[in-house]
Short mmCIF file of C-alpha atoms in Angstrom, two decimals:
data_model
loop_
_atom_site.label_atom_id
_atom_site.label_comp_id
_atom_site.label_asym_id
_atom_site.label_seq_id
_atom_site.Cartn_x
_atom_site.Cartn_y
_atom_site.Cartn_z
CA UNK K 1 -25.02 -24.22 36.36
CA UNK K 2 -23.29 -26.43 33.83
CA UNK K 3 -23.92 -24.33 31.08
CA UNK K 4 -22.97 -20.91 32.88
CA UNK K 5 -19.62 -22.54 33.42
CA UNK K 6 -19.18 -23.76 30.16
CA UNK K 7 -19.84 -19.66 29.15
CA UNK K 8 -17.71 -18.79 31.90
CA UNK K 9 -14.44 -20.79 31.97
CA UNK K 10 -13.41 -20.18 28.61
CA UNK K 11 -13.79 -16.27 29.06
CA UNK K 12 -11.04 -16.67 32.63
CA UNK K 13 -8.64 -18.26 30.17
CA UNK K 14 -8.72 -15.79 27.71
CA UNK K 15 -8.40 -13.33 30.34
CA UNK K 16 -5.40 -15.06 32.30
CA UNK K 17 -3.49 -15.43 28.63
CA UNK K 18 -3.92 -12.07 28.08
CA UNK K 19 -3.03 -10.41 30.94
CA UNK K 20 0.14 -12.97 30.91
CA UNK K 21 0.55 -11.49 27.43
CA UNK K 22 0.48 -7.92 28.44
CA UNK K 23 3.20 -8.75 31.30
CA UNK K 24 5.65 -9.90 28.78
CA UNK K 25 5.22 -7.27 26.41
CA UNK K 26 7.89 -4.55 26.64
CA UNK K 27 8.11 -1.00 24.82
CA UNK K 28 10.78 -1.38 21.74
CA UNK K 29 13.45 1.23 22.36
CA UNK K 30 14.60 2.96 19.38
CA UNK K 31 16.88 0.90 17.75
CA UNK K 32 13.93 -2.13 17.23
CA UNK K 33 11.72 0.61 16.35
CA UNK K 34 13.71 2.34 13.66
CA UNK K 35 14.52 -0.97 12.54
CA UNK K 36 10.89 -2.18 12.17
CA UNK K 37 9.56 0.89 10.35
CA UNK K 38 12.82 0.65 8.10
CA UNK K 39 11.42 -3.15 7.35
CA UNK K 40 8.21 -1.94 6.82
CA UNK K 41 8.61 0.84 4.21
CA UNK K 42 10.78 -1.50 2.85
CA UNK K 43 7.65 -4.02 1.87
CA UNK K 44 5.97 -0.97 1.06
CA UNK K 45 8.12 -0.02 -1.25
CA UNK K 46 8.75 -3.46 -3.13
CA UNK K 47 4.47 -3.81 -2.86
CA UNK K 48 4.04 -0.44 -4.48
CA UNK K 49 6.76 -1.39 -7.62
CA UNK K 50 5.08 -5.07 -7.81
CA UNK K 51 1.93 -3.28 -8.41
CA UNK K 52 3.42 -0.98 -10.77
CA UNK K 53 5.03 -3.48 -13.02
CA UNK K 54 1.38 -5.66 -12.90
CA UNK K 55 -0.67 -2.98 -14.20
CA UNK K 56 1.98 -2.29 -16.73
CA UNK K 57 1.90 -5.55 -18.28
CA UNK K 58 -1.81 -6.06 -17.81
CA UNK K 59 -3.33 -2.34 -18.40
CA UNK K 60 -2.20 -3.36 -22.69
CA UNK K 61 -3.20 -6.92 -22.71
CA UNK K 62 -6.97 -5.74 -21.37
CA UNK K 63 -6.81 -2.73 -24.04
CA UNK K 64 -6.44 -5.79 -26.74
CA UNK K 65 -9.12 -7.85 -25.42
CA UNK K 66 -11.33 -4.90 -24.89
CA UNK K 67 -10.13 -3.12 -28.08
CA UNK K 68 -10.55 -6.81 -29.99
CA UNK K 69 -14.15 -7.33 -28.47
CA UNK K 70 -15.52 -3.96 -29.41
CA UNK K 71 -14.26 -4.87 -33.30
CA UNK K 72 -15.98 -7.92 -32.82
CA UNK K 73 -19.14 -6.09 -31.78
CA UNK K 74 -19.08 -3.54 -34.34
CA UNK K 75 -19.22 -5.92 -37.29
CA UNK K 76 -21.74 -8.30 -35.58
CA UNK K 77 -24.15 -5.49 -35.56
CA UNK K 78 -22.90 -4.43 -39.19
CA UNK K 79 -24.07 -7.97 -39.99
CA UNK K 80 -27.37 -7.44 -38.23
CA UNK K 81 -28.57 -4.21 -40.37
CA UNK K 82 -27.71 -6.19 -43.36
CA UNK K 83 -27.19 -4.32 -47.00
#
Protein backbone atom coordinates (compact mmCIF):
# COMPACT_ATOMS: atom_id res chain seq x y z
CA UNK A 1 0.00 0.00 0.00
CA UNK A 2 3.03 2.08 0.87
CA UNK A 3 4.38 2.06 -2.37
CA UNK A 4 0.99 2.80 -4.30
CA UNK A 5 0.88 5.91 -2.20
CA UNK A 6 4.21 6.90 -2.70
CA UNK A 7 3.07 6.62 -6.81
CA UNK A 8 0.00 8.23 -5.92
CA UNK A 9 0.50 11.34 -3.74
CA UNK A 10 2.90 13.01 -5.79
CA UNK A 11 0.58 12.71 -8.98
CA UNK A 12 -2.64 14.73 -6.51
CA UNK A 13 -0.08 17.48 -6.05
CA UNK A 14 0.77 17.97 -9.40
CA UNK A 15 -2.76 17.88 -10.18
CA UNK A 16 -3.96 20.39 -7.32
CA UNK A 17 -0.92 22.93 -8.57
CA UNK A 18 -2.11 22.76 -11.79
CA UNK A 19 -5.51 23.17 -11.68
CA UNK A 20 -4.63 26.18 -9.09
CA UNK A 21 -2.48 27.29 -12.03
CA UNK A 22 -5.14 27.18 -14.60
CA UNK A 23 -7.53 29.28 -12.12
CA UNK A 24 -5.14 32.11 -12.06
CA UNK A 25 -4.41 32.24 -15.54
CA UNK A 26 -6.36 34.94 -17.42
CA UNK A 27 -6.66 35.64 -21.34
CA UNK A 28 -4.22 38.81 -22.19
CA UNK A 29 -6.45 41.43 -23.78
CA UNK A 30 -4.96 43.19 -26.58
CA UNK A 31 -2.85 45.65 -25.32
CA UNK A 32 -0.45 42.72 -23.36
CA UNK A 33 -0.79 40.83 -26.44
CA UNK A 34 0.34 43.36 -29.00
CA UNK A 35 2.86 44.23 -26.60
CA UNK A 36 4.30 40.68 -26.21
CA UNK A 37 4.47 39.85 -29.92
CA UNK A 38 6.04 43.46 -30.40
CA UNK A 39 8.81 42.06 -27.69
CA UNK A 40 9.10 39.06 -29.41
CA UNK A 41 9.84 40.06 -33.04
CA UNK A 42 11.88 42.34 -31.41
CA UNK A 43 14.44 39.35 -30.13
CA UNK A 44 13.81 37.98 -33.37
CA UNK A 45 14.98 40.56 -35.06
CA UNK A 46 18.25 41.39 -32.94
CA UNK A 47 18.80 37.12 -33.06
CA UNK A 48 18.51 37.15 -36.81
CA UNK A 49 21.29 40.36 -37.20
CA UNK A 50 23.55 38.59 -34.34
CA UNK A 51 23.59 35.68 -36.59
CA UNK A 52 24.22 37.68 -39.54
CA UNK A 53 27.18 39.58 -38.29
CA UNK A 54 28.69 35.88 -36.83
CA UNK A 55 28.73 34.23 -40.05
CA UNK A 56 30.15 37.34 -41.54
CA UNK A 57 33.13 37.41 -39.51
CA UNK A 58 33.51 33.66 -39.33
CA UNK A 59 32.34 32.43 -43.02
CA UNK A 60 36.34 34.30 -44.11
CA UNK A 61 38.31 33.18 -41.19
CA UNK A 62 37.10 29.27 -42.03
CA UNK A 63 37.82 30.05 -45.92
CA UNK A 64 41.62 30.79 -44.58
CA UNK A 65 41.92 27.83 -42.50
CA UNK A 66 40.28 25.69 -45.06
CA UNK A 67 41.91 27.54 -48.01
CA UNK A 68 45.47 27.33 -45.83
CA UNK A 69 44.95 23.49 -45.11
CA UNK A 70 44.22 22.46 -48.64
CA UNK A 71 47.82 24.39 -49.62
CA UNK A 72 49.20 22.48 -46.98
CA UNK A 73 47.82 19.26 -48.46
CA UNK A 74 48.70 19.90 -51.91
CA UNK A 75 52.43 20.21 -51.34
CA UNK A 76 52.54 17.32 -48.77
CA UNK A 77 51.44 15.07 -51.49
CA UNK A 78 53.81 17.02 -54.03
CA UNK A 79 56.45 15.88 -51.53
CA UNK A 80 55.15 12.33 -51.56
CA UNK A 81 55.49 11.69 -55.54
CA UNK A 82 58.92 13.01 -55.20
CA UNK A 83 60.98 14.28 -58.55
Amino acid sequence: MEAVDTVVRPLKEFAKDSVRLVKRCHKPDRKEFSKVAFRTAIGFVVMGFVDFFVKLIFIPINNIIVGSCSVTIRVLKNIQKGP
